Coordinates of C-alpha atoms in Angstrom, one line a residue:
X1 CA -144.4 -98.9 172.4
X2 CA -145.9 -99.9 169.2
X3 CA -144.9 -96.7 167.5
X4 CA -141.3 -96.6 169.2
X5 CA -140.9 -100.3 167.6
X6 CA -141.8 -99.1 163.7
X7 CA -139.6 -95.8 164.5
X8 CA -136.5 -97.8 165.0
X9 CA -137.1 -101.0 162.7
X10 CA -134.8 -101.7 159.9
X11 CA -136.7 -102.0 157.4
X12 CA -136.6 -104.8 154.6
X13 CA -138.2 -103.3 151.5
X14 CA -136.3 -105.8 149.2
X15 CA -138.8 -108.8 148.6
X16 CA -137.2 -111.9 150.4
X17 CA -136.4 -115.1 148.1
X18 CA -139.5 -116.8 147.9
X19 CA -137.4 -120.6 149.1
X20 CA -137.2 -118.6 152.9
X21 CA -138.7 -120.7 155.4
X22 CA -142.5 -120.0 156.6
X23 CA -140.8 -119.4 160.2
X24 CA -139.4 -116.4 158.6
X25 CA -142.8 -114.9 157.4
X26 CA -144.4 -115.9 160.9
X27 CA -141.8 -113.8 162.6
X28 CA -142.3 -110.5 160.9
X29 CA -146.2 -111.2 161.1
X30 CA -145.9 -111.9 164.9
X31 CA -143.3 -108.5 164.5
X32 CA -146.5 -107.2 163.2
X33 CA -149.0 -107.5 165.9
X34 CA -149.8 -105.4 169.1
X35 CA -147.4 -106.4 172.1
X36 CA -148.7 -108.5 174.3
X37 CA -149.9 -107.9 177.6
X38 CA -147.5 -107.0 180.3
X39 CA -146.7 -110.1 182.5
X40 CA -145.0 -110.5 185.6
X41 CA -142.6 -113.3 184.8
X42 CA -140.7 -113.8 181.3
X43 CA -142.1 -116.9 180.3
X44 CA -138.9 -119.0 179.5
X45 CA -137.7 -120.5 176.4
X46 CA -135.5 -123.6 175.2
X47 CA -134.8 -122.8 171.3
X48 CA -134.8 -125.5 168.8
X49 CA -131.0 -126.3 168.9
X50 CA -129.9 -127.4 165.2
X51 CA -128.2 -130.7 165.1
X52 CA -124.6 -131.3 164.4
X53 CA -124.3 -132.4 160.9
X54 CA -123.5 -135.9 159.7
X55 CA -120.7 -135.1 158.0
X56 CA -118.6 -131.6 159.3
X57 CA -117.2 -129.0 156.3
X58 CA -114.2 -128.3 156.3
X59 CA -112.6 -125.5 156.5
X60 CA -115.5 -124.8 158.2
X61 CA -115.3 -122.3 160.9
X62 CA -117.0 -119.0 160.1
X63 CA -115.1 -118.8 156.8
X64 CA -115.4 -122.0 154.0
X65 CA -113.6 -122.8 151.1
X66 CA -116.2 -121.4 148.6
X67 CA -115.7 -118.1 150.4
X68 CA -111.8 -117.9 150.5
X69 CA -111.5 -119.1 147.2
X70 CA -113.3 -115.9 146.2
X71 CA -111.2 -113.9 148.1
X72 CA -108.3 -114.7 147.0
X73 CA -109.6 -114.8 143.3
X74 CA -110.3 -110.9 144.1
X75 CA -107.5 -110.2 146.1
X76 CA -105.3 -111.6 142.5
X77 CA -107.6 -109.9 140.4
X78 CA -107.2 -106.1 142.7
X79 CA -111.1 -106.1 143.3
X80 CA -112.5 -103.8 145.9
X81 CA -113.2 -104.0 148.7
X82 CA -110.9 -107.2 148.9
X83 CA -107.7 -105.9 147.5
X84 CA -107.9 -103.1 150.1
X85 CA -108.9 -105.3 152.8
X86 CA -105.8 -107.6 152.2
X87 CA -103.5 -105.0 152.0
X88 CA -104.9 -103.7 155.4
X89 CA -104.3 -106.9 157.0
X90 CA -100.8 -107.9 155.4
X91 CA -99.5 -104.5 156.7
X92 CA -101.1 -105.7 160.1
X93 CA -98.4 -106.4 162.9
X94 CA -100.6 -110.1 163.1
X95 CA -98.9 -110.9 159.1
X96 CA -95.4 -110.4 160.3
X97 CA -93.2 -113.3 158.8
X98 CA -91.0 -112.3 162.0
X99 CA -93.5 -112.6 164.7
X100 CA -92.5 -114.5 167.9
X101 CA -94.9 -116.5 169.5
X102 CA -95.3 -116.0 173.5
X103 CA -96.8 -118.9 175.1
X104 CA -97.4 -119.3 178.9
X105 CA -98.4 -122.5 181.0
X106 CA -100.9 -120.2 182.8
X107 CA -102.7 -117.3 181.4
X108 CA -104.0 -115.2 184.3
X109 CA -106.8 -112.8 183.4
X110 CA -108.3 -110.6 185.7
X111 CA -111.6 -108.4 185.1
X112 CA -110.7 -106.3 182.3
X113 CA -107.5 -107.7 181.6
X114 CA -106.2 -106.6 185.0
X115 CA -103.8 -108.3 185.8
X116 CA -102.9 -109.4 182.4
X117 CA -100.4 -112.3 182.6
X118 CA -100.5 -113.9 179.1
X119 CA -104.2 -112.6 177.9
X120 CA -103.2 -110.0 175.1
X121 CA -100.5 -112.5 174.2
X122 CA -102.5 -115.5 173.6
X123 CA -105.4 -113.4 171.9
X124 CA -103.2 -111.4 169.5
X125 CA -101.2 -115.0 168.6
X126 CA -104.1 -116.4 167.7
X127 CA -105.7 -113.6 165.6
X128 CA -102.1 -113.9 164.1
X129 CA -102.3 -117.5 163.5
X130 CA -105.4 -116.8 161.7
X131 CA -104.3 -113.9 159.6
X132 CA -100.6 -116.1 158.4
X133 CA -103.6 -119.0 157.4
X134 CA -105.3 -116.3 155.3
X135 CA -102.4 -114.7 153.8
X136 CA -101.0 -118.4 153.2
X137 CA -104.9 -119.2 151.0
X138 CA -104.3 -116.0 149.3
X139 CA -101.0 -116.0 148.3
X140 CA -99.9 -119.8 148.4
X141 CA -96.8 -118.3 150.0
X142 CA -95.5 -121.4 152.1
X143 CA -93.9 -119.1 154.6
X144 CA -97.2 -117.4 156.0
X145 CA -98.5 -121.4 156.7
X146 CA -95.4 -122.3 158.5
X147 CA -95.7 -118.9 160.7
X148 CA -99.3 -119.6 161.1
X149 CA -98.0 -123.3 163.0
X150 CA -95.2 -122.2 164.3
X151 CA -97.7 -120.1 166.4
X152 CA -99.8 -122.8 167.3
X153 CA -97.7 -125.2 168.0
X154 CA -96.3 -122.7 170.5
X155 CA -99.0 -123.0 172.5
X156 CA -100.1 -126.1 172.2
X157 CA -96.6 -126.9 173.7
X158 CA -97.0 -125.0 176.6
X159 CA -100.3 -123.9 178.0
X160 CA -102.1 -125.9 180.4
X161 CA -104.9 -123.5 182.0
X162 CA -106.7 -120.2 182.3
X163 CA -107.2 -118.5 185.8
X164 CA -108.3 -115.4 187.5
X165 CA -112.6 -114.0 187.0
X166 CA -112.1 -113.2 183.6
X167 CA -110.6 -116.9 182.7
X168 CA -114.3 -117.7 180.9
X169 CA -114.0 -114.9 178.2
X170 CA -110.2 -115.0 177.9
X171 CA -110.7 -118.6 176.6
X172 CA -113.7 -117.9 174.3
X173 CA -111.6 -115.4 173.1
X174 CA -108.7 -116.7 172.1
X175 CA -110.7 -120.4 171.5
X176 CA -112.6 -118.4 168.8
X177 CA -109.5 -117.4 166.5
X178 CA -107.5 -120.9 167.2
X179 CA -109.8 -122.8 165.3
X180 CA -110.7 -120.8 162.3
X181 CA -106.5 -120.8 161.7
X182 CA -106.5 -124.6 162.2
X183 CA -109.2 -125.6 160.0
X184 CA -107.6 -123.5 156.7
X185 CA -104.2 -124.9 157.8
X186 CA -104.9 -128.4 158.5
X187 CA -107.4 -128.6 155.3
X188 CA -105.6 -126.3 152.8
X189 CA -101.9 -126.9 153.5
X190 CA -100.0 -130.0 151.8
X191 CA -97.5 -129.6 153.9
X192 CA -96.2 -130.9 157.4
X193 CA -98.3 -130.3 160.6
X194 CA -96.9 -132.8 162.8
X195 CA -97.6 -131.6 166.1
X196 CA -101.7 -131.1 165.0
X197 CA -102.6 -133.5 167.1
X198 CA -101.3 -132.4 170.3
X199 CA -103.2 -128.4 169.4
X200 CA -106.3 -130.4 169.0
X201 CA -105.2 -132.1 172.5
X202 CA -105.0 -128.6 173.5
X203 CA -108.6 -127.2 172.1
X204 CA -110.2 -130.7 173.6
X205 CA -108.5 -130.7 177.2
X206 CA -107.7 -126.7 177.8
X207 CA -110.1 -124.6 176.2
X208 CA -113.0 -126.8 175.7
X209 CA -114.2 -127.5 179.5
X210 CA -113.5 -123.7 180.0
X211 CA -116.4 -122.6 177.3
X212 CA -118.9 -125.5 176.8
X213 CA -120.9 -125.0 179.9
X214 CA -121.3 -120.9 179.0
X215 CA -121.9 -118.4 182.1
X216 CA -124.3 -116.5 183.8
X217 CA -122.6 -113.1 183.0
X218 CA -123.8 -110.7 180.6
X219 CA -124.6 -112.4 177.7
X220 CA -121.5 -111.4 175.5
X221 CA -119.7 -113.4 177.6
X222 CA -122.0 -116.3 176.8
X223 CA -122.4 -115.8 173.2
X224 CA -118.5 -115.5 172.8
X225 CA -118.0 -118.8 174.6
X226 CA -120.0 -120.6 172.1
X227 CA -118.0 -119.4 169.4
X228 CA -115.9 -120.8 171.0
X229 CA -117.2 -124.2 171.5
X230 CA -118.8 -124.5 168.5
X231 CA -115.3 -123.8 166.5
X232 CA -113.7 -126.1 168.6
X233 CA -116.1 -128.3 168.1
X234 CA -116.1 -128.2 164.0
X235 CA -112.1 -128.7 164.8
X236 CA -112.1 -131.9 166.7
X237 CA -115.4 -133.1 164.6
X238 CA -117.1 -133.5 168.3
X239 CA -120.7 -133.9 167.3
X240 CA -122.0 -134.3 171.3
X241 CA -120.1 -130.9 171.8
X242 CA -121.6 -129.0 169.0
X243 CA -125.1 -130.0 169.7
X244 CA -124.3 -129.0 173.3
X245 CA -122.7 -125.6 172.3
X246 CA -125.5 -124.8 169.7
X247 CA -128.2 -125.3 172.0
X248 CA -126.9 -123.2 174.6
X249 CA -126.5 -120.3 172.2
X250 CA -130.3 -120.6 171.2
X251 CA -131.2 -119.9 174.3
X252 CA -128.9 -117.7 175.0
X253 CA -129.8 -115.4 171.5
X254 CA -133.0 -115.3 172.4
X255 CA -132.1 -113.9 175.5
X256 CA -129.7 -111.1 174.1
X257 CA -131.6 -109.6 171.3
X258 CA -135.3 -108.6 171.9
X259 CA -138.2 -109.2 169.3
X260 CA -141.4 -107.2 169.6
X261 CA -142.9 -111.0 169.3
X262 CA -140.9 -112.2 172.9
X263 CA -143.7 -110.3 174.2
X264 CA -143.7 -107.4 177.3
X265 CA -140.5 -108.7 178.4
X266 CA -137.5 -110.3 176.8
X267 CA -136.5 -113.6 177.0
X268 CA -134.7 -115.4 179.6
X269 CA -131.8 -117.7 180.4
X270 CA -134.0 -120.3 183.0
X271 CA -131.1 -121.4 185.2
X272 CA -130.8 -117.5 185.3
X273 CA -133.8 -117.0 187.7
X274 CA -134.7 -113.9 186.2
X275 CA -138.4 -114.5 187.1
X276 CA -140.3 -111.0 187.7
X277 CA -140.3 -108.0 185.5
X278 CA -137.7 -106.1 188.2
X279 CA -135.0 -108.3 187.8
X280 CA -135.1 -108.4 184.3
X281 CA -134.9 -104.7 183.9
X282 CA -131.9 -104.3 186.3
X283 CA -130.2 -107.3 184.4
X284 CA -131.0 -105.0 181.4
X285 CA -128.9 -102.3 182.7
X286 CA -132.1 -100.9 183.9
X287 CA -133.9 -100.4 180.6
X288 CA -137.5 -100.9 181.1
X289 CA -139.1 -99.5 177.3
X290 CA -138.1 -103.2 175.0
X291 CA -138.0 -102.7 171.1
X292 CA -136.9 -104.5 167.9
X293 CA -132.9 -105.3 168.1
X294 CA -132.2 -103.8 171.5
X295 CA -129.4 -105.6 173.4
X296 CA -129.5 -106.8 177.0
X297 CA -126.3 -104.7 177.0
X298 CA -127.2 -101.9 174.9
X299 CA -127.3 -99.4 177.9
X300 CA -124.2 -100.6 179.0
X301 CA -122.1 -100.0 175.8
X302 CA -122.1 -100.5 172.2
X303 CA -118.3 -101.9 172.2
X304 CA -119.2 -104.8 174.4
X305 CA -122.8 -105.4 172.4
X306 CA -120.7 -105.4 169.6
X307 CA -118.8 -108.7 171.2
X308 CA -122.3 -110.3 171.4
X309 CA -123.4 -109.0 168.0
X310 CA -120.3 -110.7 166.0
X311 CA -120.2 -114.0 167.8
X312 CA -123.9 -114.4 166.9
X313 CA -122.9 -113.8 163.7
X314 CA -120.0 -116.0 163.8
X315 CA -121.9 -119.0 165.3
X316 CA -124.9 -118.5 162.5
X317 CA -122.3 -118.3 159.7
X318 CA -120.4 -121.3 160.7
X319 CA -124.0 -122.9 161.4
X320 CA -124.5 -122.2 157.8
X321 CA -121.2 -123.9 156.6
X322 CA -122.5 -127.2 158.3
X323 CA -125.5 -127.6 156.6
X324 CA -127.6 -125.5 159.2
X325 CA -128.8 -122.1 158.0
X326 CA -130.3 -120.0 161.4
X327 CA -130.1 -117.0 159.4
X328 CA -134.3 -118.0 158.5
X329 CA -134.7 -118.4 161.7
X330 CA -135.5 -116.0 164.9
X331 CA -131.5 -115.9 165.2
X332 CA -131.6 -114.4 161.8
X333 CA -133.9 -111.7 162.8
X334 CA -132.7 -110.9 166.0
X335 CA -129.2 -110.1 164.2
X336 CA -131.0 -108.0 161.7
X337 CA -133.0 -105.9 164.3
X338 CA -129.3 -105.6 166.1
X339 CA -127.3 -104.5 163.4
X340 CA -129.9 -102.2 162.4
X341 CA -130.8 -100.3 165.9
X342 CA -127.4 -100.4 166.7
X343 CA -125.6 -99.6 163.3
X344 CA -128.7 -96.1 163.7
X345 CA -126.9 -94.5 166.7
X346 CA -124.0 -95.5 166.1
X347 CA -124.3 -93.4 162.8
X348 CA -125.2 -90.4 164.8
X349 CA -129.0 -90.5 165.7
X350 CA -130.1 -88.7 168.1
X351 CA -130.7 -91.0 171.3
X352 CA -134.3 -90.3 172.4
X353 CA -135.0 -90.3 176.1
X354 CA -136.7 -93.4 176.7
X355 CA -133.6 -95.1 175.6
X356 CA -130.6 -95.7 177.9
X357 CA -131.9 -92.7 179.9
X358 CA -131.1 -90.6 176.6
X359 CA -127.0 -91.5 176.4
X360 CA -125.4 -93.8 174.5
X361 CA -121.7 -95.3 174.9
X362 CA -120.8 -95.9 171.4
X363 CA -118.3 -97.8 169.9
X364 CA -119.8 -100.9 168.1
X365 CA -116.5 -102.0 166.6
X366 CA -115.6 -103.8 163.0
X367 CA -118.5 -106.3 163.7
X368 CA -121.2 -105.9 160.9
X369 CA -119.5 -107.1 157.7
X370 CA -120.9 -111.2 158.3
X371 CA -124.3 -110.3 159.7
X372 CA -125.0 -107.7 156.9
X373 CA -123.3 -110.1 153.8
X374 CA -125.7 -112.8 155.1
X375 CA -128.7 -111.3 155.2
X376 CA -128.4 -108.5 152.5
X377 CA -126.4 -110.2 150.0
X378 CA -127.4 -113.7 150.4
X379 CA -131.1 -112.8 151.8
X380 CA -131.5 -109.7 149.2
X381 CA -133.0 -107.8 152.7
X382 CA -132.2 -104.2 152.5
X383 CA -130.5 -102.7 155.3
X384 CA -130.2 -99.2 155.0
X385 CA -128.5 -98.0 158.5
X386 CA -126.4 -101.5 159.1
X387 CA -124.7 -100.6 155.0
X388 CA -124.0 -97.3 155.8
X389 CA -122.2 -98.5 158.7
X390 CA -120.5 -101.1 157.0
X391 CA -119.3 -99.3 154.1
X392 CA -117.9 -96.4 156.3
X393 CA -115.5 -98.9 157.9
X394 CA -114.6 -101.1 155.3
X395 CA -112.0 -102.5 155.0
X396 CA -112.9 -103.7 158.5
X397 CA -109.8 -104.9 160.4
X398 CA -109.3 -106.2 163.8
X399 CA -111.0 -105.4 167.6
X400 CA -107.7 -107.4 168.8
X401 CA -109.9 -109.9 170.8
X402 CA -111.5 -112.2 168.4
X403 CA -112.9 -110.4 165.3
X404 CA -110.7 -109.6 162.1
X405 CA -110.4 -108.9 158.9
X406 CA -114.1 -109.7 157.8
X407 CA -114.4 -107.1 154.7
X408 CA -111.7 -109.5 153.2
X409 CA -113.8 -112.9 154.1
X410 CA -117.2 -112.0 153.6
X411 CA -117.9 -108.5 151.7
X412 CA -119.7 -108.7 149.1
X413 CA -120.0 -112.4 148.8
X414 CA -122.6 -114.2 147.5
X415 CA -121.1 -118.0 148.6

């Protein structure tokens, strides 16, 4: 296993800042070491959650004010790759000036979207309420902030609940993109929100209670739901919330993305009962081989590990924002092992047999740009595979659920 763990490792041949926390350096030493024994049970773990700050940042949800200010600095000044990624999203259908909103009281979602009362609706109006606040920082253009309310206001008029099995994930969906458009508008804009209060009525009584106490699904579900939370969260300034939210997504990492230093078997979720090595290997999609970055839902497909991937991502950058960096931490290198197995095949490596049976469903989606920006442009880590990857899609648009246009927020950026 040892030798299938340094095949697929990432590795970091740029000399990390020498200010990186000692956790850091005891991770790659314990990456270092011989597996430990196999064990019968996965011992389970309760990650140090970090605590809500004393203060929150705002805008502060994934994106800050240090970061769009330099996009829209390079955007103005026709810098790659932000010019090209603004261009990509203002000829988006999400930047039209003409878009009408189409709320629903009750937004029915069945497992994959079937039926789909209201769910592609509700998702693509609030990826577009997020895209009219970008395109409002960028161009000051009042038009794109009044679109970007008119949307949410929409909604917060109307909707009252989510139903149906895939009610959990709709929310965290859509509760992902609402708050990142709320905190530029609400923070940025001089002008008139009147009705704010009553969308952050809606985030506190609709979507909130759907997300904050996660789920026992596969773990993208999980991780989205805390993106969720923890935007929500950031919105209404809810500091019991947050620390709630972050906690569970500690766990629930550590439980996604396997470390050669987990041990024989990866982490669990406790409440999970995933207590000998047979259940653990059917919950991972019957994978039994564990290395560096693999995905408790690798062998199912890349596009739904991509879902996990970003919101990790997400959750760590907005984590940052607040005062709490977990990019040193074992969150930080499980994204890095992720990106970089995954970002390997998805590239065209050829799958070896041990892994996934020797198939792959690829498909990872636009989800690397905030991992990689973190931790290779902030971190100075190089990341051979995961900027290939990155680089090939740019500009990096939108997987019309909850991710978009991150070439234009966080490529290339140092802040």
């Amino acid at each position: 296993m040892w030798a299938l763990c340094v095949h697929i490792r990432e590795r970091s041949v740029a000399v990390r800042r020498s200010a990186l926390p000692v956790t850091v350096t005891a991770l790659l030493l314990g990456a270092l070491a011989a597996p430990a024994a196999p064990r019968a049970e996965a011992a389970p773990v309760t990650p140090r959650a970090e605590a809500a700050p004393a203060a929150f940042a705002h805008p502060g949800v994934t994106v800050s004010r240090a970061q769009l200010d330099l996009a829209r600095r390079q955007v103005n000044a026709g810098a790659q790759p932000w010019k090209g990624a603004y261009d990509r999203m203002l000829a988006s259908k999400y930047a039209d000036l003409n878009r009408v909103p189409k709320p629903r009281a009750i937004v029915e979602c069945g497992s994959y979207s079937n039926p789909n009362n209201g769910c592609t609706d509700e998702r693509e109006d609030a990826i577009a309420a997020y895209t009219q606040a970008l395109a409002w920082y960028v161009t000051r253009d009042e038009r794109h902030a009044r679109k970007a309310i008119e949307l949410m206001d929409a909604w917060s008029a109307v909707i009252q609940d989510h139903t149906n099995s895939n009610a959990p994930l709709q929310t965290g969906w859509a509760g992902s993109s609402w708050p990142r458009a709320a905190e530029i508008i609400k923070y940025t804009y001089s002008g008139t929100w009147a009705n704010s209060g009553r969308f952050a009525g809606m985030l506190r009584d609709v979507y909130l209670p759907d997300v904050i106490n996660g789920s026992h699904s596969n773990g993208n579900w999980e991780l989205s739901m805390m993106e969720a939370a923890v935007g929500i969260s950031v919105f209404l300034e809810d500091k019991t919330s947050y620390d709630k939210a972050m906690a569970r997504f500690r766990t629930r990492t550590a439980a996604y993305v396997y470390l050669a230093s987990d041990g024989a078997l990866p982490r669990t979720v406790p409440s999970q009962n995933l207590d000998t090595r047979e259940k653990i290997v059917a919950y991972w999609q019957g994978q039994s081989t564990f290395v560096d970055g693999l995905s408790q839902e690798t062998c199912r497909d890349f596009t739904h590990t991509g879902y996990g991937i970003s919101a990790i991502s997400h959750i760590a950058e907005t984590s940052r924002i607040q005062g709490q960096d977990l990019y040193g931490t074992d969150v930080g290198e499980r994204l890095r092992h992720a990106l970089g197995l995954h970002a390997k095949y998805q590239l065209g490596t050829a799958v070896p047999s041990w892994l996934c049976g020797g198939s792959l469903k690829l498909g990872l989606g636009p989800v690397t740009e905030v991992g990689y920006n973190a931790l290779h442009n902030r971190l100075g880590i190089a990341m051979t595979n995961t900027q290939t990857l990155t680089s090939q899609n740019r500009p990096a648009g939108s997987n019309n659920l909850f991710v978009a246009w991150e070439t234009l927020t966080h490529g290339d950026s140092t802040v």
